[in-house]
Short mmCIF file of C-alpha atoms in Angstrom, two decimals:
data_model
loop_
_atom_site.label_atom_id
_atom_site.label_comp_id
_atom_site.label_asym_id
_atom_site.label_seq_id
_atom_site.Cartn_x
_atom_site.Cartn_y
_atom_site.Cartn_z
CA MET K 1 24.19 10.42 63.03
CA ASP K 2 20.79 11.96 62.31
CA GLY K 3 20.87 14.00 65.50
CA HIS K 4 24.40 15.29 65.02
CA LEU K 5 24.48 19.06 65.56
CA SER K 6 27.90 20.05 64.31
CA ALA K 7 26.98 23.73 64.17
CA CYS K 8 26.88 23.85 67.94
CA ASN K 9 30.67 23.59 67.68
CA TRP K 10 30.78 26.18 64.94
CA SER K 11 28.65 28.69 66.83
CA ALA K 12 31.01 28.47 69.75
CA ARG K 13 33.98 29.23 67.52
CA LEU K 14 32.14 32.16 66.04
CA ILE K 15 31.33 33.63 69.43
CA ALA K 16 34.71 32.91 70.95
CA ASP K 17 36.43 35.41 68.71
CA VAL K 18 34.66 38.40 70.23
CA ALA K 19 37.62 38.96 72.50
CA LEU K 20 39.78 39.54 69.45
CA GLY K 21 37.99 42.78 68.87
CA VAL K 22 38.94 43.98 72.34
CA LEU K 23 42.20 45.86 72.73
CA ALA K 24 45.19 44.47 74.52
CA ALA K 25 46.70 46.51 77.31
CA ALA K 26 49.47 48.02 75.23
CA VAL K 27 48.72 50.85 72.80
CA CYS K 28 51.01 51.53 69.88
CA VAL K 29 51.26 55.29 70.11
CA ALA K 30 54.43 57.35 70.24
CA ALA K 31 55.31 58.49 73.75
CA VAL K 32 53.66 61.70 74.90
CA LYS K 33 56.16 64.53 74.39
CA ALA K 34 54.23 67.39 76.01
CA GLN K 35 56.31 69.69 78.17
CA ASP K 36 54.01 69.25 81.11
CA LYS K 37 55.56 66.65 83.39
CA ALA K 38 52.29 66.21 85.26
CA LEU K 39 50.55 65.24 82.04
CA ARG K 40 53.16 62.60 81.30
CA GLN K 41 52.78 61.20 84.79
CA LEU K 42 49.00 61.01 84.44
CA VAL K 43 49.25 59.22 81.10
CA ASP K 44 51.87 56.78 82.40
CA ALA K 45 49.83 56.01 85.50
CA GLY K 46 46.66 55.53 83.46
CA GLN K 47 48.37 53.15 81.06
CA GLN K 48 49.85 51.18 83.94
CA LEU K 49 46.39 50.76 85.47
CA GLN K 50 45.07 49.68 82.08
CA ALA K 51 47.84 47.10 81.74
CA GLU K 52 46.85 45.71 85.14
CA GLY K 53 43.22 45.41 84.05
CA ARG K 54 42.07 48.20 86.41
CA TYR K 55 40.04 49.89 83.72
CA VAL K 56 37.75 52.12 85.79
CA GLU K 57 40.71 53.73 87.52
CA ALA K 58 42.59 53.98 84.23
CA GLU K 59 39.67 55.76 82.59
CA SER K 60 39.46 58.29 85.41
CA LEU K 61 43.17 59.13 85.23
CA LEU K 62 43.21 59.36 81.43
CA GLN K 63 40.16 61.62 81.47
CA SER K 64 42.07 63.90 83.83
CA ALA K 65 45.04 63.70 81.47
CA LEU K 66 42.86 64.71 78.53
CA ASN K 67 41.47 67.68 80.45
CA GLN K 68 45.01 68.76 81.24
CA ALA K 69 46.15 68.25 77.64
CA LYS K 70 43.29 70.42 76.39
CA ALA K 71 44.34 73.15 78.81
CA SER K 72 47.83 73.05 77.30
CA SER K 73 46.42 73.60 73.78
CA GLU K 74 49.13 71.35 72.29
CA PRO K 75 47.28 69.57 69.44
CA LEU K 76 49.27 66.33 69.30
CA ALA K 77 49.29 65.95 73.07
CA ILE K 78 45.50 66.22 72.93
CA ALA K 79 45.26 63.70 70.06
CA ARG K 80 47.50 61.17 71.78
CA THR K 81 45.65 61.43 75.06
CA MET K 82 42.33 61.07 73.23
CA ASN K 83 43.64 57.89 71.69
CA TYR K 84 44.75 56.49 75.05
CA LEU K 85 41.38 57.28 76.60
CA GLY K 86 39.60 55.86 73.56
CA VAL K 87 41.33 52.53 74.13
CA VAL K 88 40.05 52.29 77.70
CA LYS K 89 36.53 53.33 76.64
CA HIS K 90 36.65 50.64 73.93
CA THR K 91 37.93 48.03 76.36
CA ARG K 92 35.12 48.83 78.78
CA GLY K 93 32.53 48.51 76.00
CA ASP K 94 31.71 52.21 75.55
CA TYR K 95 32.01 52.06 71.77
CA SER K 96 30.31 55.34 70.88
CA ALA K 97 32.59 57.30 73.20
CA ALA K 98 35.66 55.49 71.87
CA GLU K 99 34.63 56.17 68.28
CA ALA K 100 34.18 59.89 68.97
CA LEU K 101 37.61 60.10 70.61
CA TYR K 102 39.32 58.24 67.77
CA ARG K 103 37.60 60.41 65.18
CA SER K 104 38.73 63.63 66.90
CA ALA K 105 42.26 62.30 67.31
CA THR K 106 42.40 61.35 63.62
CA GLU K 107 41.28 64.79 62.53
CA THR K 108 43.91 66.42 64.73
CA CYS K 109 46.70 64.18 63.42
CA GLU K 110 45.68 64.95 59.85
CA ARG K 111 45.68 68.71 60.48
CA ASN K 112 49.04 68.52 62.28
CA PRO K 113 50.92 65.92 60.22
CA ALA K 114 52.14 63.16 62.50
CA PRO K 115 52.11 59.91 60.51
CA LEU K 116 52.99 57.53 63.34
CA ASP K 117 50.40 59.01 65.68
CA LEU K 118 47.85 58.85 62.87
CA ALA K 119 48.69 55.19 62.22
CA ALA K 120 48.19 54.34 65.90
CA VAL K 121 44.76 55.92 65.94
CA LEU K 122 43.79 54.31 62.64
CA LEU K 123 44.70 50.88 64.03
CA ASN K 124 42.49 51.41 67.07
CA GLN K 125 39.70 52.56 64.77
CA ALA K 126 40.15 49.32 62.82
CA ARG K 127 39.82 47.30 66.01
CA LEU K 128 36.67 49.15 66.92
CA ALA K 129 35.18 48.78 63.44
CA GLY K 130 35.91 45.05 63.59
CA ALA K 131 34.23 44.72 66.99
CA GLU K 132 31.18 46.46 65.54
CA GLY K 133 31.09 44.09 62.56
CA LYS K 134 32.19 46.71 60.00
CA PHE K 135 34.75 44.39 58.47
CA ASP K 136 35.32 46.10 55.13
CA GLN K 137 35.95 49.39 56.89
CA ALA K 138 38.25 47.69 59.40
CA GLU K 139 40.24 45.98 56.65
CA ALA K 140 40.76 49.28 54.79
CA LEU K 141 41.93 50.99 57.98
CA CYS K 142 44.39 48.17 58.69
CA LYS K 143 45.90 48.35 55.22
CA LYS K 144 46.29 52.12 55.49
CA THR K 145 48.01 51.65 58.85
CA LEU K 146 50.32 49.00 57.41
CA ASP K 147 51.38 51.33 54.61
CA ILE K 148 52.33 54.03 57.10
CA TYR K 149 54.21 51.77 59.49
CA ARG K 150 56.12 49.93 56.78
CA ALA K 151 57.14 53.19 55.10
CA ARG K 152 58.18 54.88 58.35
CA LEU K 153 59.46 52.00 60.50
CA GLY K 154 60.38 49.24 58.08
CA PRO K 155 58.80 45.82 57.47
CA ASP K 156 59.97 44.14 60.69
CA HIS K 157 58.83 46.62 63.33
CA SER K 158 56.61 45.43 66.16
CA ASN K 159 53.97 47.98 65.15
CA VAL K 160 53.72 46.19 61.81
CA ALA K 161 53.16 42.92 63.69
CA ASP K 162 50.44 44.54 65.81
CA THR K 163 48.67 45.68 62.66
CA LEU K 164 49.01 42.26 61.05
CA ASP K 165 47.35 40.72 64.09
CA VAL K 166 44.31 42.95 63.69
CA LEU K 167 44.21 42.35 59.94
CA GLY K 168 44.41 38.59 60.48
CA TRP K 169 41.41 38.68 62.80
CA ILE K 170 39.41 40.71 60.27
CA GLU K 171 40.33 38.25 57.51
CA MET K 172 39.09 35.41 59.70
CA ARG K 173 35.81 37.19 60.30
CA LEU K 174 35.46 37.63 56.55
CA GLY K 175 35.98 33.87 56.14
CA HIS K 176 39.36 34.29 54.41
CA TYR K 177 41.18 31.69 56.45
CA GLN K 178 44.15 31.13 54.18
CA ASP K 179 44.81 34.88 54.01
CA ALA K 180 44.49 35.08 57.78
CA GLU K 181 46.99 32.27 58.30
CA SER K 182 49.52 33.98 56.05
CA THR K 183 49.00 37.26 57.89
CA TYR K 184 49.49 35.71 61.33
CA LEU K 185 52.60 33.86 60.22
CA GLN K 186 54.10 37.15 59.05
CA SER K 187 53.40 38.55 62.51
CA VAL K 188 54.96 35.50 64.19
CA ALA K 189 58.11 35.93 62.11
CA ILE K 190 58.40 39.59 63.13
CA ARG K 191 57.82 38.81 66.81
CA ARG K 192 60.61 36.22 66.70
CA LYS K 193 63.08 38.82 65.45
CA THR K 194 62.51 41.42 68.16
CA GLU K 195 65.23 41.81 70.77
CA PRO K 196 64.37 41.44 73.55
CA PRO K 197 61.31 39.37 72.65
CA GLU K 198 58.02 41.19 73.27
CA GLU K 199 56.35 38.37 75.11
CA LEU K 200 53.05 40.06 75.93
CA ALA K 201 52.51 41.24 72.36
CA ALA K 202 53.46 37.78 71.13
CA SER K 203 50.82 36.24 73.40
CA GLY K 204 48.16 38.19 71.52
CA THR K 205 49.42 36.83 68.22
CA LEU K 206 49.45 33.32 69.68
CA ASN K 207 45.94 33.72 71.05
CA ASP K 208 44.62 34.64 67.61
CA LEU K 209 46.70 32.06 65.76
CA GLY K 210 45.36 29.40 68.12
CA PHE K 211 41.81 30.45 67.27
CA LEU K 212 42.57 30.19 63.57
CA GLN K 213 44.06 26.72 64.04
CA TYR K 214 41.00 25.69 66.03
CA SER K 215 38.67 27.05 63.36
CA LEU K 216 40.52 24.98 60.77
CA GLY K 217 40.17 21.83 62.90
CA ARG K 218 43.85 21.66 63.90
CA TYR K 219 43.02 20.93 67.50
CA ALA K 220 46.38 19.67 68.77
CA GLN K 221 48.18 22.65 67.28
CA ALA K 222 45.59 25.03 68.70
CA GLU K 223 45.89 23.57 72.21
CA GLU K 224 49.66 24.00 72.25
CA THR K 225 49.39 27.54 70.89
CA TYR K 226 46.77 28.51 73.47
CA ARG K 227 48.87 27.02 76.25
CA ARG K 228 51.87 29.11 75.19
CA ALA K 229 49.72 32.24 75.17
CA LEU K 230 48.21 31.39 78.55
CA ILE K 231 51.59 30.84 80.22
CA ILE K 232 52.93 34.15 78.92
CA ARG K 233 49.86 36.07 80.00
CA GLN K 234 49.76 34.48 83.46
CA ASN K 235 53.46 35.21 83.99
CA VAL K 236 53.28 38.81 82.78
CA LEU K 237 49.78 39.89 83.81
CA GLY K 238 48.90 37.62 86.72
CA SER K 239 46.24 34.95 86.93
CA GLY K 240 43.35 37.37 87.54
CA HIS K 241 43.73 39.55 84.43
CA PRO K 242 40.87 39.61 81.89
CA ASP K 243 43.25 38.85 79.01
CA VAL K 244 44.21 35.65 80.83
CA ALA K 245 40.50 34.85 81.13
CA ASP K 246 40.02 35.38 77.38
CA THR K 247 42.65 32.73 76.61
CA MET K 248 41.01 30.42 79.15
CA VAL K 249 37.69 30.84 77.32
CA ARG K 250 39.37 29.92 74.04
CA LEU K 251 41.11 26.89 75.51
CA ALA K 252 37.88 25.78 77.18
CA ASP K 253 36.06 25.88 73.87
CA LEU K 254 38.75 23.67 72.37
CA TYR K 255 38.27 21.20 75.22
CA ARG K 256 34.53 21.24 74.60
CA ALA K 257 35.02 20.55 70.92
CA THR K 258 37.21 17.56 71.81
CA HIS K 259 34.67 16.32 74.41
CA GLN K 260 36.78 17.14 77.48
CA PHE K 261 33.73 18.63 79.12
CA SER K 262 34.79 18.77 82.77
CA LYS K 263 38.04 20.57 81.92
CA ALA K 264 36.12 23.01 79.74
CA GLU K 265 33.55 23.74 82.44
CA ARG K 266 36.17 24.45 85.11
CA LEU K 267 38.01 26.90 82.84
CA LEU K 268 34.84 28.70 81.75
CA GLU K 269 33.52 29.13 85.26
CA LYS K 270 36.87 30.53 86.43
CA ALA K 271 37.10 32.83 83.42
CA MET K 272 33.57 34.11 84.00
CA LEU K 273 34.43 35.15 87.55
CA ILE K 274 37.58 36.97 86.42
CA LEU K 275 35.81 38.83 83.65
CA GLN K 276 32.84 39.85 85.82
CA GLU K 277 35.11 41.17 88.53
CA ALA K 278 37.34 43.11 86.11
CA LEU K 279 34.74 44.38 83.64
CA GLY K 280 31.33 44.14 85.28
CA PRO K 281 28.48 41.71 84.61
CA GLU K 282 27.21 43.41 81.44
CA HIS K 283 30.42 43.45 79.41
CA THR K 284 30.59 41.75 76.01
CA ARG K 285 33.49 39.59 77.12
CA VAL K 286 31.28 38.27 79.92
CA ALA K 287 28.66 37.56 77.26
CA ASN K 288 31.28 35.61 75.34
CA ALA K 289 32.04 33.38 78.31
CA SER K 290 28.34 33.03 79.15
CA ASN K 291 27.53 31.94 75.61
CA ASN K 292 30.36 29.44 75.46
CA LEU K 293 29.34 27.90 78.76
CA GLY K 294 25.85 27.61 77.27
CA VAL K 295 27.28 25.81 74.24
CA LEU K 296 29.05 23.37 76.57
CA TYR K 297 25.78 22.66 78.39
CA CYS K 298 24.04 22.30 75.03
CA ASP K 299 26.57 19.67 73.99
CA GLU K 300 25.90 17.84 77.25
CA ARG K 301 22.12 18.16 76.64
CA ARG K 302 21.76 20.32 79.75
CA LEU K 303 19.29 22.48 77.87
CA ASP K 304 17.56 24.11 80.84
CA GLU K 305 20.95 25.38 82.01
CA ALA K 306 22.11 26.42 78.53
CA ALA K 307 19.13 28.57 77.55
CA PRO K 308 19.48 31.22 80.32
CA LEU K 309 23.17 31.61 79.51
CA PHE K 310 22.36 32.19 75.84
CA ARG K 311 19.65 34.70 76.73
CA ARG K 312 22.04 36.56 79.01
CA ALA K 313 24.63 36.74 76.23
CA LEU K 314 21.98 37.86 73.74
CA ASP K 315 20.80 40.70 76.01
CA ILE K 316 24.34 41.94 76.55
CA TYR K 317 25.24 41.84 72.86
CA GLN K 318 22.03 43.53 71.75
CA ASN K 319 22.49 46.29 74.33
CA ALA K 320 26.11 46.81 73.26
CA PHE K 321 25.86 46.37 69.47
CA GLY K 322 22.21 46.48 68.49
CA ARG K 323 20.05 43.71 67.04
CA ASP K 324 21.94 43.20 63.77
CA HIS K 325 25.48 42.40 64.95
CA PHE K 326 27.27 39.21 63.94
CA GLN K 327 27.68 38.18 67.60
CA VAL K 328 23.91 38.48 68.04
CA ALA K 329 23.48 36.14 65.07
CA ALA K 330 25.74 33.55 66.68
CA VAL K 331 23.77 33.50 69.92
CA LEU K 332 20.49 33.30 68.02
CA SER K 333 21.88 30.20 66.32
CA ASN K 334 22.68 28.67 69.68
CA LEU K 335 19.20 29.42 71.01
CA ALA K 336 17.85 27.74 67.87
CA LEU K 337 19.81 24.60 68.78
CA VAL K 338 18.02 24.48 72.13
CA GLN K 339 14.67 24.81 70.40
CA THR K 340 15.63 22.08 67.95
CA GLU K 341 16.48 19.71 70.79
CA LYS K 342 13.09 20.48 72.31
CA ARG K 343 11.46 19.74 68.93
CA ALA K 344 10.14 23.30 68.74
CA TYR K 345 11.09 23.36 65.08
CA GLN K 346 9.20 26.46 63.99
CA ASP K 347 10.72 28.51 66.80
CA ALA K 348 14.15 27.20 65.80
CA LYS K 349 13.58 28.09 62.15
CA ASP K 350 12.50 31.60 63.09
CA LEU K 351 15.69 32.09 65.09
CA TYR K 352 17.84 30.67 62.29
CA SER K 353 16.14 32.90 59.73
CA ARG K 354 16.96 35.98 61.73
CA ALA K 355 20.54 34.80 62.29
CA LEU K 356 20.99 33.97 58.62
CA ALA K 357 19.84 37.41 57.51
CA ILE K 358 22.35 39.07 59.85
CA MET K 359 25.18 36.77 58.73
CA GLU K 360 24.54 37.38 55.05
CA ARG K 361 24.59 41.14 55.57
CA SER K 362 27.73 40.88 57.68
CA GLY K 363 29.84 38.43 55.69
CA GLY K 364 28.07 37.67 52.41
CA PRO K 365 26.19 34.57 51.20
CA ASP K 366 29.24 32.26 51.19
CA HIS K 367 30.63 33.00 54.63
CA PRO K 368 31.59 29.86 56.61
CA ASP K 369 29.32 30.81 59.50
CA ILE K 370 26.35 30.48 57.15
CA ALA K 371 27.22 26.84 56.52
CA ALA K 372 26.49 26.02 60.16
CA VAL K 373 23.03 27.53 59.91
CA ALA K 374 22.39 25.78 56.60
CA ASN K 375 23.43 22.45 58.11
CA ASN K 376 21.16 22.85 61.12
CA LEU K 377 18.24 24.05 59.02
CA GLY K 378 18.83 20.99 56.86
CA GLN K 379 18.42 18.81 59.91
CA ILE K 380 15.18 20.48 60.91
CA ASN K 381 13.80 20.02 57.41
CA SER K 382 14.84 16.39 57.56
CA PHE K 383 13.12 15.93 60.93
CA GLU K 384 9.95 17.41 59.42
CA GLY K 385 10.11 15.20 56.32
CA ARG K 386 11.04 18.06 53.94
CA TYR K 387 13.83 16.03 52.39
CA GLU K 388 14.37 18.01 49.19
CA ASP K 389 14.76 21.24 51.14
CA ALA K 390 17.14 19.47 53.53
CA GLU K 391 19.27 18.21 50.64
CA LYS K 392 19.65 21.72 49.18
CA LEU K 393 20.75 23.08 52.55
CA TYR K 394 23.26 20.29 53.13
CA LEU K 395 24.77 20.83 49.71
CA ARG K 396 25.09 24.53 50.38
CA ALA K 397 26.78 23.91 53.74
CA ILE K 398 29.19 21.32 52.34
CA GLY K 399 30.15 23.57 49.44
CA ILE K 400 30.87 26.56 51.69
CA TRP K 401 32.81 24.55 54.25
CA GLU K 402 34.90 22.67 51.71
CA ARG K 403 35.89 25.93 50.00
CA SER K 404 36.73 27.75 53.22
CA LEU K 405 37.95 24.99 55.56
CA GLY K 406 39.01 22.26 53.15
CA PRO K 407 37.60 18.74 52.72
CA ALA K 408 39.35 17.35 55.81
CA HIS K 409 37.51 19.43 58.40
CA PRO K 410 35.33 17.73 61.07
CA ASP K 411 32.38 20.00 60.23
CA VAL K 412 32.47 18.79 56.62
CA ALA K 413 32.35 15.20 57.80
CA GLY K 414 29.51 15.92 60.22
CA CYS K 415 27.42 17.49 57.50
CA LEU K 416 28.13 14.61 55.13
CA PHE K 417 26.85 12.18 57.77
CA ASN K 418 23.73 14.30 58.26
CA TYR K 419 23.11 14.39 54.52
CA ALA K 420 23.60 10.62 54.28
CA ALA K 421 21.06 10.05 57.06
CA THR K 422 18.51 12.08 55.13
CA LEU K 423 19.18 10.15 51.94
CA ARG K 424 18.59 6.88 53.80
CA LYS K 425 15.16 8.14 54.81
CA VAL K 426 14.19 8.42 51.13
CA HIS K 427 15.77 5.05 50.29
CA ARG K 428 18.75 6.48 48.36
CA LYS K 429 20.98 3.99 50.15
CA GLN K 430 23.76 3.79 47.57
CA GLU K 431 24.28 7.56 47.59
CA ALA K 432 24.12 7.57 51.38
CA THR K 433 26.80 4.88 51.57
CA GLN K 434 29.02 6.90 49.26
CA LEU K 435 28.59 10.02 51.40
CA GLU K 436 29.37 8.08 54.57
CA ALA K 437 32.53 6.73 52.97
CA ARG K 438 33.47 10.27 51.94
CA ALA K 439 32.87 11.47 55.51
CA ARG K 440 35.07 8.72 56.94
CA GLN K 441 37.79 9.61 54.43
CA SER K 442 37.49 13.24 55.51
CA LEU K 443 37.94 12.30 59.16
CA ALA K 444 40.85 10.00 58.37
CA LEU K 445 42.55 12.74 56.37
CA HIS K 446 41.98 15.15 59.23
CA ASP K 447 43.57 12.70 61.67
CA ARG K 448 46.59 12.22 59.39
CA GLU K 449 47.07 15.96 58.95
CA ASN K 450 46.48 16.70 62.63
CA PRO K 451 48.01 13.86 64.67
CA ALA K 452 47.30 13.95 68.37
CA GLY K 453 50.03 15.65 70.31
CA SER K 454 51.47 17.62 67.40
CA LEU K 455 53.10 20.84 68.56
CA VAL K 456 53.68 24.25 67.07
CA ASP K 457 57.20 24.38 65.65
CA TRP K 458 58.15 28.05 65.72
CA ARG K 459 61.06 27.61 63.34
CA GLU K 460 58.68 26.02 60.85
CA LEU K 461 56.17 28.83 61.31
CA GLN K 462 58.91 31.38 60.71
CA ARG K 463 60.09 29.56 57.61
CA ARG K 464 56.55 29.39 56.20
CA ALA K 465 56.03 33.10 56.83
CA LYS K 466 58.94 34.11 54.58
#
């Protein structure tokens, strides 16, 4: 087990959630009530194009709608149209333009009191802040939005569920997995009550809940949840929509983690084509798929194929977010894995050091993502004979993972095995045997808690959410 690189799995999970920061087609804003019929038609047509994944055309129409709204001088019509256009800009990766539009719309809604319109803009600002790695800001915006929606619409409105979905993703990124699970289950319970059921909105909740289940090592549950989301999205949006591709990327990463490599590769290659055609080759969602395909090749020791995919993802993320974004840190970690496999240990350590600094600024010193880096740095130190340093890193990783993921997670077991291998090198065989026994107990507990073929029971989820 000395060569076990469990963080390759973790890095893929970290990267895979980038799509969560991207907006779904629907936007929770009150219908435009401007007198101008032409404006309403432009907005409706733009939103329809957005829902179909035709973002360039949607942006053009909504820009025309904004120009027309400004000519009407009706403040709330302008604010709403700014928000609609901001969503398309955000979806296309133009974050600075989206931020400016959201900011102007917020100021207008505050000057011309319209609580529901304000809440809609605040929620989109939260999504954008989350995508940019500003998690504390995003969390505050979500909670403000929740207060407005619950006060104005009641606790079981679909807008409340939409906000809970965004909050759940932010809580995951902060490493608060138990809070995130509770948040998603509240959203599931609300979605189940809506009549008629809002299938497309529910698919977004399922997509995120599946990622949480995957992150917690509940692979059978996650697969079933992803499959439900994928079926809904394919039925409603069609097989070539980028949101369908995002779910395919998630499901593929699950297959990779469970060593179903050929299934994972087919899904990732198909998803990459869909995303490139819909969004262009330099979009962050393309970077996500590129990185995850690189992780798959890394797991298969196809290092010469993995490295260019990581570098492509890194270039896209750095161009979109700058050099200090949490997604950049994840790809740096994956590039470090390639260097480790090539025994270029100093290059790997340099990459990990940069990634670690970004992660600690983004999520704090005890974030679960940091455990993956600590584990892999521990291995490098062990390879180099720096056994005391390796031990400290393994202990840090185990402590973080056990607190955030629980003792029955596969990453905990993998790190325990790595630590045991290091102890054997320094002839601490009894301690190593104890750690190996603990790792096997962890895996056995995981298997008992997550039996193969277990499905998501929606009635149980609803009951737990109450």
